[in-house]
Short mmCIF file of C-alpha atoms in Angstrom, two decimals:
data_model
loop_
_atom_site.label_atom_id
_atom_site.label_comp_id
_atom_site.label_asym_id
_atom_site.label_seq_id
_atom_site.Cartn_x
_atom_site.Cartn_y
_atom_site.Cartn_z
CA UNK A 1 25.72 20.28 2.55
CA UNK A 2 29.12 22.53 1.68
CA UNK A 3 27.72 25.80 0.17
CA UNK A 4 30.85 25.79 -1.89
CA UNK A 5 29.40 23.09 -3.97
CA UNK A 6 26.34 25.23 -4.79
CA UNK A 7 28.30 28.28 -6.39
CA UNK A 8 29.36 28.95 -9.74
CA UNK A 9 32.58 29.18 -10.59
CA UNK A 10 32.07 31.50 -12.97
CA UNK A 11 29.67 33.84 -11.62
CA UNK A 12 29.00 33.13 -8.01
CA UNK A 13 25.17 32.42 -8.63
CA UNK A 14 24.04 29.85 -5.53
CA UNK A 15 22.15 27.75 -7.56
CA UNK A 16 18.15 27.45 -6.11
CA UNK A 17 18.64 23.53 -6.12
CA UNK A 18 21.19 24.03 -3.58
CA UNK A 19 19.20 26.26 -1.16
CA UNK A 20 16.16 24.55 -1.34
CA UNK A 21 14.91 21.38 0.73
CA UNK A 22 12.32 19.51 0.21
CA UNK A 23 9.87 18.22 3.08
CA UNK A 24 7.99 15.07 3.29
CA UNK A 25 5.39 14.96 6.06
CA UNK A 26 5.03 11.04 6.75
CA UNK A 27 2.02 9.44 8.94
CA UNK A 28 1.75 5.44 9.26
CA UNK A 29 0.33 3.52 11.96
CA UNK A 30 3.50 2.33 13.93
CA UNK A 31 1.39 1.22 16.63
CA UNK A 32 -2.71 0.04 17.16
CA UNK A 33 -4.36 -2.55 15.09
CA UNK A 34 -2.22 -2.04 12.10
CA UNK A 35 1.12 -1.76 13.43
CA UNK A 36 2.17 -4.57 11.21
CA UNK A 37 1.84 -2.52 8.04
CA UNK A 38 3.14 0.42 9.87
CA UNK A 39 6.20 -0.85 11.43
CA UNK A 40 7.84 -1.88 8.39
CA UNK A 41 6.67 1.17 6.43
CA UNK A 42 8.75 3.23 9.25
CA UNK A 43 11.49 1.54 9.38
CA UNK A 44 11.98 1.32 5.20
CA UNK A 45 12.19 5.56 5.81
CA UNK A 46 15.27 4.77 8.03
CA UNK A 47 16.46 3.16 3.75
CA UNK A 48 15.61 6.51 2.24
CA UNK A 49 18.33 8.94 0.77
CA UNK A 50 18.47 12.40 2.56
CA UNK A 51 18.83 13.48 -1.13
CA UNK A 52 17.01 13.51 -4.49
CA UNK A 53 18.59 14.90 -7.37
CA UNK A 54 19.51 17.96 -6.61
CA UNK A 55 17.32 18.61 -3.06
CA UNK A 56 18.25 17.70 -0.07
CA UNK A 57 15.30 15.95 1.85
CA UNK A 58 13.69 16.04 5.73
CA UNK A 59 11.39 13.46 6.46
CA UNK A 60 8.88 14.22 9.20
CA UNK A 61 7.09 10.93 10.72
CA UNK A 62 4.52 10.74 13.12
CA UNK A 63 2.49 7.81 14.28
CA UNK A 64 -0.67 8.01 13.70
CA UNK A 65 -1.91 4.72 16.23
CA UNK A 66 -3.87 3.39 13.53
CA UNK A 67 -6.32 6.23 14.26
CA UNK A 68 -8.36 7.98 11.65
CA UNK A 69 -8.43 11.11 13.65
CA UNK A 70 -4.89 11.38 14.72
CA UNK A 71 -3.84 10.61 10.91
CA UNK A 72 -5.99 13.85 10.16
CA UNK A 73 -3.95 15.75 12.76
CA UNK A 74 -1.13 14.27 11.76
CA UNK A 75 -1.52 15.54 7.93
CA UNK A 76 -3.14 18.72 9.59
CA UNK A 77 0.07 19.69 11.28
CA UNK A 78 2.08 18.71 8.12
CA UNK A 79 0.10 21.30 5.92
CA UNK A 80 -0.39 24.42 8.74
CA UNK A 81 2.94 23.73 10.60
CA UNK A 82 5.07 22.13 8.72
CA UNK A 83 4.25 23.05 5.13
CA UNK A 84 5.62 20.12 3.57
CA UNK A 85 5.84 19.51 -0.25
CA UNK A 86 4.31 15.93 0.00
CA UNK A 87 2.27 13.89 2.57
CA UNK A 88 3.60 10.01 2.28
CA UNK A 89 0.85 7.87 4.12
CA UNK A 90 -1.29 6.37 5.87
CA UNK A 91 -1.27 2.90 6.39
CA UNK A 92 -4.87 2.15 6.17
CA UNK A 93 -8.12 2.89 3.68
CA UNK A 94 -9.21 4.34 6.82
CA UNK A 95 -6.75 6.88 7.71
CA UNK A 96 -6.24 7.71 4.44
CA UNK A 97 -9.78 8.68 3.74
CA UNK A 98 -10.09 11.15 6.52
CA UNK A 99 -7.35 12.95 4.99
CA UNK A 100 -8.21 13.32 0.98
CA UNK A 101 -10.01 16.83 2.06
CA UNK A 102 -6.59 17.88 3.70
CA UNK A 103 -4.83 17.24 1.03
CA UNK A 104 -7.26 18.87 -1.73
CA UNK A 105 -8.05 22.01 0.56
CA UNK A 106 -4.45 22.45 1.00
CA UNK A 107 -3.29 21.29 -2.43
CA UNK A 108 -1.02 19.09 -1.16
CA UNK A 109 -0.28 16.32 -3.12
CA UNK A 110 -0.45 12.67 -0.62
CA UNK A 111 0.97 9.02 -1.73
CA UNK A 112 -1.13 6.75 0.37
CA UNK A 113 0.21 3.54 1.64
CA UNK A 114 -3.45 1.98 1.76
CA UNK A 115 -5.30 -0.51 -0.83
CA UNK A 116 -8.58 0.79 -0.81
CA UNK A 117 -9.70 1.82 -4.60
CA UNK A 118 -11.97 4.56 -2.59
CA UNK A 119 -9.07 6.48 -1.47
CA UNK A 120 -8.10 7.53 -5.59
CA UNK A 121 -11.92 7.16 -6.86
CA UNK A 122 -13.92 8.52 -8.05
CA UNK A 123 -11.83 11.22 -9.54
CA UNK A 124 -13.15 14.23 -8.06
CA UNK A 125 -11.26 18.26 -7.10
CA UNK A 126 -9.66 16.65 -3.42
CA UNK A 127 -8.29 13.39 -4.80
CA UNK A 128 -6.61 14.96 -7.74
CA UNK A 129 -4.03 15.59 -5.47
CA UNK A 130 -4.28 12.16 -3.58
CA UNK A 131 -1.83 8.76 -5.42
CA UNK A 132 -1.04 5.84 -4.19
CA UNK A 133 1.30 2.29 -4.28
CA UNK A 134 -0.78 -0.65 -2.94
CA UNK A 135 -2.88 -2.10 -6.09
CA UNK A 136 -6.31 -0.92 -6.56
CA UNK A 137 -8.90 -3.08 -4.87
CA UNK A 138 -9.95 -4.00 -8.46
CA UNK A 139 -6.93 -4.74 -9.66
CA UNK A 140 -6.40 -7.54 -7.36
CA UNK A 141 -10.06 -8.56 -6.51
CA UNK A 142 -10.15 -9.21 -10.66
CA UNK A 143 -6.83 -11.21 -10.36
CA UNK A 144 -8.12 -13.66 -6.99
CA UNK A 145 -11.08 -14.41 -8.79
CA UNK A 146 -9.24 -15.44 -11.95
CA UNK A 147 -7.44 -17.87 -9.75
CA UNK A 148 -11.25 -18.75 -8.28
CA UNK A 149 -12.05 -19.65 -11.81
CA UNK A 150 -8.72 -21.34 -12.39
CA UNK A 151 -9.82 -23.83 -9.67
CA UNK A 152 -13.44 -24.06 -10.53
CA UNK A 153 -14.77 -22.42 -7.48
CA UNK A 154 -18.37 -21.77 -7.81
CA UNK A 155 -19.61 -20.28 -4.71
CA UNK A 156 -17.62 -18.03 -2.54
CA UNK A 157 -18.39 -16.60 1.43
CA UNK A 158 -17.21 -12.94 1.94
CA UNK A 159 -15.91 -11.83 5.95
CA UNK A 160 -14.74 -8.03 5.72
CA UNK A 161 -13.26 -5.59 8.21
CA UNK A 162 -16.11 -2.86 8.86
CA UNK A 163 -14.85 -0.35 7.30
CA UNK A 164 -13.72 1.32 4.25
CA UNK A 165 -11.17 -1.24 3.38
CA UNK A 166 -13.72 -3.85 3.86
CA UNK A 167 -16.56 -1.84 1.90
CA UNK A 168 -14.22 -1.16 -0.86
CA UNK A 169 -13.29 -5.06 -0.97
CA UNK A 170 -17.05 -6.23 -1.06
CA UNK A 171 -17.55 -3.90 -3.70
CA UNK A 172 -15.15 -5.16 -6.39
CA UNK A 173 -16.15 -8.98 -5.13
CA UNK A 174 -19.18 -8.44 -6.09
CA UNK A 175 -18.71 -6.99 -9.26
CA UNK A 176 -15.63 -9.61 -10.11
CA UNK A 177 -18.04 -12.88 -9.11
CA UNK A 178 -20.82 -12.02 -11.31
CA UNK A 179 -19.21 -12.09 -14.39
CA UNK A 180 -17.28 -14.83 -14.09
CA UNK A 181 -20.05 -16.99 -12.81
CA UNK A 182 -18.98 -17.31 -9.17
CA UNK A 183 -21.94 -17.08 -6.92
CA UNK A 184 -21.38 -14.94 -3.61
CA UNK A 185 -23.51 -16.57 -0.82
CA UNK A 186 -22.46 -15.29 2.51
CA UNK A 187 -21.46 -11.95 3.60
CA UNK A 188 -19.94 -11.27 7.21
CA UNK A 189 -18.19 -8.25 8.81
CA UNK A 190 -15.91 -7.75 12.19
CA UNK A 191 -14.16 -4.82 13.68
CA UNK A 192 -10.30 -5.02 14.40
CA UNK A 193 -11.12 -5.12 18.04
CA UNK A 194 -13.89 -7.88 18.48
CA UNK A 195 -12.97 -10.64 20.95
CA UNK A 196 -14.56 -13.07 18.70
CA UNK A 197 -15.57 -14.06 15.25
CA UNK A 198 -17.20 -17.01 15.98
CA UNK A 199 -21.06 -16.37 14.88
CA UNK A 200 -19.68 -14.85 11.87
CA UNK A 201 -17.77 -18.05 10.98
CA UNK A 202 -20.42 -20.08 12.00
CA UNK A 203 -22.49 -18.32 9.07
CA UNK A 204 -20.04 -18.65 6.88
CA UNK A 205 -19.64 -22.37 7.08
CA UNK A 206 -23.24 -23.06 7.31
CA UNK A 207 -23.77 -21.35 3.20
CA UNK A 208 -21.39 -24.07 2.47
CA UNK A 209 -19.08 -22.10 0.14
CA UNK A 210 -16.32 -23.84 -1.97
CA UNK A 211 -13.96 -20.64 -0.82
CA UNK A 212 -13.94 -18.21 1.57
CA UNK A 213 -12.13 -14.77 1.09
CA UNK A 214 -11.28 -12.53 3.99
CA UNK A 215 -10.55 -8.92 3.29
CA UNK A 216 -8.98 -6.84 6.29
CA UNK A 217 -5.67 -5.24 7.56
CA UNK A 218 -3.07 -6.26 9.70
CA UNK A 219 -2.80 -9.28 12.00
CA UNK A 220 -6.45 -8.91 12.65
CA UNK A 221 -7.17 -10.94 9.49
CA UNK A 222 -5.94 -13.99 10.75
CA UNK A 223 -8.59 -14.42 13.45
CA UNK A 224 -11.52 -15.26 11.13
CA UNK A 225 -9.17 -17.73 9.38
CA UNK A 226 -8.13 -19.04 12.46
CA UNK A 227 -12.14 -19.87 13.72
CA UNK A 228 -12.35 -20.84 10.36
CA UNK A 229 -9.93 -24.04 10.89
CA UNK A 230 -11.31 -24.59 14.32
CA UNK A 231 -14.72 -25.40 12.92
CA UNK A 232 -13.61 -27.51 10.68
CA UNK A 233 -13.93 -25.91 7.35
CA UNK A 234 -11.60 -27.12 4.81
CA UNK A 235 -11.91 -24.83 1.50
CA UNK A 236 -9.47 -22.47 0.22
CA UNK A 237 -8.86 -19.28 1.89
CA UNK A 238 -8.26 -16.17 0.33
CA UNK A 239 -6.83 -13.12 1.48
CA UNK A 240 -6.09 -9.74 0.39
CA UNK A 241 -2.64 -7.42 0.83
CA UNK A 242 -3.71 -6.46 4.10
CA UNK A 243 -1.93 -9.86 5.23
CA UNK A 244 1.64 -9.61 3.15
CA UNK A 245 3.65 -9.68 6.10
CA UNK A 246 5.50 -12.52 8.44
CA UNK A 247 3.28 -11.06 11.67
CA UNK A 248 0.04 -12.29 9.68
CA UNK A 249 1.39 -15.90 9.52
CA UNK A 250 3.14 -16.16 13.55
CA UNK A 251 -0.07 -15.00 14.41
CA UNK A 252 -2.41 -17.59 12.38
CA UNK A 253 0.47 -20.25 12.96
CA UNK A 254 -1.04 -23.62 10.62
CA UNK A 255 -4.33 -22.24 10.42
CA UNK A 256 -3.00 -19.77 7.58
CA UNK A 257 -0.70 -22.39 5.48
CA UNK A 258 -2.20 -22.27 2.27
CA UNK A 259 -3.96 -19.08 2.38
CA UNK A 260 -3.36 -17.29 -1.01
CA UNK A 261 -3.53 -13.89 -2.21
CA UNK A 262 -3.24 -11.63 -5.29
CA UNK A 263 -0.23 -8.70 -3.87
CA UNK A 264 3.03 -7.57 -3.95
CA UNK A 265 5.84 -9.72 -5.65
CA UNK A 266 8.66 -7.57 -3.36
CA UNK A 267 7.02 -10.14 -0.88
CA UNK A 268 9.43 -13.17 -3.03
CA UNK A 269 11.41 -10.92 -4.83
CA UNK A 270 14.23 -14.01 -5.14
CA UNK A 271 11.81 -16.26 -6.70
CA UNK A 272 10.60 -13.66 -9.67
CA UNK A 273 11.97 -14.39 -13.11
CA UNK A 274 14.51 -11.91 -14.25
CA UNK A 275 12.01 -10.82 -16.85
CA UNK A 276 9.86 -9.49 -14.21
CA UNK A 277 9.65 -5.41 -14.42
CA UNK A 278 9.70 -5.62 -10.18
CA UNK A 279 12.53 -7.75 -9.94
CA UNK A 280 15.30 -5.30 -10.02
CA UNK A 281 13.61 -2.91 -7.06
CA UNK A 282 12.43 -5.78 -5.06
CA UNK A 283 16.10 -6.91 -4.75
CA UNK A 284 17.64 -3.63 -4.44
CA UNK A 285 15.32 -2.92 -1.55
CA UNK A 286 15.78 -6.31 -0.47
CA UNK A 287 19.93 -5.95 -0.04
CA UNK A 288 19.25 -2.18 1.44
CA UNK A 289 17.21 -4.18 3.87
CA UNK A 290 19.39 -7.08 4.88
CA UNK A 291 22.32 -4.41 5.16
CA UNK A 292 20.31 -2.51 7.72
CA UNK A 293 18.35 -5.00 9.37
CA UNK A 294 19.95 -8.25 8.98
CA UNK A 295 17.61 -10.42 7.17
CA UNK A 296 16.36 -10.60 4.09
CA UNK A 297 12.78 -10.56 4.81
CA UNK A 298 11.22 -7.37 3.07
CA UNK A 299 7.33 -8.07 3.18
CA UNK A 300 4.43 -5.72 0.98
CA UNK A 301 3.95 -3.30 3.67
CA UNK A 302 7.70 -2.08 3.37
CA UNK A 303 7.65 -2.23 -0.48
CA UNK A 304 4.89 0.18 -0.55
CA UNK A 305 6.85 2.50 1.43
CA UNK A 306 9.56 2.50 -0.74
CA UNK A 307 7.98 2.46 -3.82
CA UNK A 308 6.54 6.18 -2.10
CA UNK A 309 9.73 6.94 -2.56
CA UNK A 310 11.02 5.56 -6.15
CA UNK A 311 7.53 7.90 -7.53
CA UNK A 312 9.01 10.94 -5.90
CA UNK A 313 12.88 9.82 -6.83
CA UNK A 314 11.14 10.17 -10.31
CA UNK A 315 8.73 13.07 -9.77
CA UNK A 316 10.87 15.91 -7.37
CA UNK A 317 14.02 16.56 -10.10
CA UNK A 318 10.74 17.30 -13.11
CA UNK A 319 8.85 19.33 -10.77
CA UNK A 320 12.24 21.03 -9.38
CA UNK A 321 12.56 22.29 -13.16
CA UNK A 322 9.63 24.70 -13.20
CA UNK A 323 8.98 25.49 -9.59
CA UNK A 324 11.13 25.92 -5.87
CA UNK A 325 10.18 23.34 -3.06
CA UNK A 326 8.53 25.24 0.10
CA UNK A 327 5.78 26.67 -2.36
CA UNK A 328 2.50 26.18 -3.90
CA UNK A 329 3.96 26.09 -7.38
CA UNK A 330 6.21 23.28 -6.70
CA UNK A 331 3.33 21.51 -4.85
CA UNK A 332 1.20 21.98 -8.04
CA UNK A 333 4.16 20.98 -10.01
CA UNK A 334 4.94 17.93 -8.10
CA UNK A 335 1.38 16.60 -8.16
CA UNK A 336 1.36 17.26 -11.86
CA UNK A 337 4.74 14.90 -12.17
CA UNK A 338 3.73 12.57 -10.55
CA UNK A 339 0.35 12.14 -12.32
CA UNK A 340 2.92 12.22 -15.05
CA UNK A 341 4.96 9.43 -14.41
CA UNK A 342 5.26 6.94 -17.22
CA UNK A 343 6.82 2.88 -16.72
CA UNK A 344 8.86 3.61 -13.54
CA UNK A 345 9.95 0.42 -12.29
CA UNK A 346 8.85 -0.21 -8.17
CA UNK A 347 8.32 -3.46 -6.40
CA UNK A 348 5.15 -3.84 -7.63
CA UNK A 349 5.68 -3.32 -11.33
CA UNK A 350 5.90 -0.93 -13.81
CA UNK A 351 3.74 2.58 -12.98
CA UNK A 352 2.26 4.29 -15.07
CA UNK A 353 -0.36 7.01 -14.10
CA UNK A 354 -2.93 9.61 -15.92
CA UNK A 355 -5.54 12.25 -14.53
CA UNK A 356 -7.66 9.47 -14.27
CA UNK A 357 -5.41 6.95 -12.86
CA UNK A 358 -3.27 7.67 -9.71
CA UNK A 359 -2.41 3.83 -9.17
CA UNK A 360 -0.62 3.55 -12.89
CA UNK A 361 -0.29 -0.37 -12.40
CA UNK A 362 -2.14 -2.76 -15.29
CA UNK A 363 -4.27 -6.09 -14.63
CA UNK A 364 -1.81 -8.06 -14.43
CA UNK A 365 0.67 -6.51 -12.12
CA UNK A 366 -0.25 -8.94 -9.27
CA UNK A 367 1.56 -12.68 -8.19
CA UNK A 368 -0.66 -15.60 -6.98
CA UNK A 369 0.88 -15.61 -3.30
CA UNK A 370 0.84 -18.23 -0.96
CA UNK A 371 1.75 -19.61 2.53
CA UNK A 372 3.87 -22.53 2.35
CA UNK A 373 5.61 -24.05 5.74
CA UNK A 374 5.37 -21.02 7.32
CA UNK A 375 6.54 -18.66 4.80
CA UNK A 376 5.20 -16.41 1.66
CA UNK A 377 6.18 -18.47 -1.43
CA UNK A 378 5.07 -18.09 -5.48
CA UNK A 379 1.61 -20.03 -6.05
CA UNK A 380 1.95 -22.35 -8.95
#
């Protein structure tokens, strides 16, 4: 930046805008398990201005290898070494959750990047500071089981990832079914890195479900849908966000056509109505994409990113009004704007958050999704 810019005419007074940077410590999981969400999460940084409003901005990314404890040294380093203003990330419910006491103890305030409702509630002193941009667990659990009703699905078979994302995902099932008369009869989990999911499936198929819904991150979830087909079990599959990306369907190649799931619309941002609050981000990020990159193919995973960024495009210039980035105040102050924010438009819809809300997105913010000839495509 040319100093020049920053002094008064007048009186020679270098403005503290102009001396003052802010720092974003970012973790995601470009590698391990969940390199597909990561990946495109680290390469949407490569989209984001070195400037908001008045601040100039660093971005400091690390890889955190899908790891729960290198995320935590990751954010540790960001908070001891680095003393950033905001943490963006991670990827996962996982390696998010072992980093909510980081972020209270050092009053940092952290936009995560995973799904899992857990990760924002319950409200407590450590996740006041914690936000983030995937839908809440509820939000979208409410909206697949709408669709279940829609289709007069009566019984449904549950396969989770074992661990907080899964646990989180079995939770609002459960409490989604019951109401609207949907009967859960079969309950399965798998880690990431089993070799098989066969006796699992086999389970599965033999309660006889009308539907089966799959809930886990990354490429990963196609494997149980994949066994699925090979048994022979023709029902509708569900899946969650953890899949809105182009790795989940060249990995599960025919055995995923069909597969729906409640997410992001950024994922067909060309096929939303105009009327649609996301469409306007999804396409800017879309063209910022396709300039970069050279395709037009922006999946979930990189609209979450982003939208990291559109919350502190909004947040940073309030906060900047009462406080300096590099200190506590503006930390506080930040964390209090964005808890602040009120209908900012992101790929995912319009955001709107409270003290008791840190997601900000309504009931209805999720599209029916599904895989159609190889590719993500509006449900109808």
């Amino acid at each position: 930046m040319n100093l020049k810019t920053c002094v008064s005419a007048s009186f020679l007074i270098v403005t503290q805008a102009c001396l003052a940077q802010v720092k974003v410590g970012v973790t995601v999981s470009s590698t391990g398990p969940a390199a597909s969400l990561g990946i495109p999460e680290k390469q949407t940084l490569l989209l984001m201005p070195a400037k908001i409003g008045a601040y100039d901005v660093e971005y400091i990314v690390l890889d955190d290898a899908s790891d729960a404890t290198t995320a935590r040294r990751n954010v540790l380093r960001f908070t001891t070494q680095d003393h950033v203003d905001v943490i963006i990330g991670s990827s996962t419910t996982p390696a998010t959750l072992a980093n909510i006491e980081v972020a209270g103890a050092s009053k940092t305030p952290m936009i995560s990047l995973g799904a899992g409702s857990s990760i924002i509630e319950p409200m407590d002193p450590n996740r006041r500071w914690v936000f983030k941009t995937p839908y809440n667990d509820k939000t979208t659990a409410n909206a697949t089981v709408r669709d279940m009703q829609r289709k007069h699905i009566r019984t449904v078979a549950f396969i989770g990832a074992d661990d907080g994302y899964g646990e989180s995902w079995l939770k609002e099932l459960k409490a989604a079914t019951g109401p609207a008369g949907i009967t859960l009869v079969a309950q399965e989990r798998f880690s990431s890195r089993d070799p098989s999911v066969v006796a699992q499936v086999l389970k599965v198929i033999a309660a006889k479900p009308d539907a089966v819904l799959i809930a886990a991150s990354g490429t990963p979830s196609a494997t149980p849908q994949i066994e699925l087909r090979d048994k022979g079990y023709k029902g509708p599959v569900y899946q969650t966000t953890g899949v809105l990306n182009e790795d989940f369907i060249r990995v599960g190649g025919k055995a995923v056509n069909g597969t729906l799931v409640a997410g992001a619309p950024v994922t067909v941002a060309a096929d939303l109505p105009d009327s649609h609050p996301a469409k306007q981000p999804a396409m800017a990020l879309t063209a910022l994409w396709k300039g970069k990159f050279g395709t037009d193919k922006v999946n979930a995973f990189a609209g979450y990113a982003w939208d990291a960024y559109l919350e502190l495009n909004a947040a940073i210039p309030l906060a900047g009004k009462t406080a300096r980035p590099g200190t506590p105040e503006f930390r506080s102050a930040l964390r209090d704007a964005l808890e602040g924010l009120r209908n900012v438009a992101t790929t995912n819809g319009l955001v709107t958050m409270s003290a008791s809300d840190h997601n900000g997105y309504g009931p209805d913010a999720p599209s029916m999704l599904t895989v159609q000839n190889g590719k993500w495509v509006l449900a109808k």
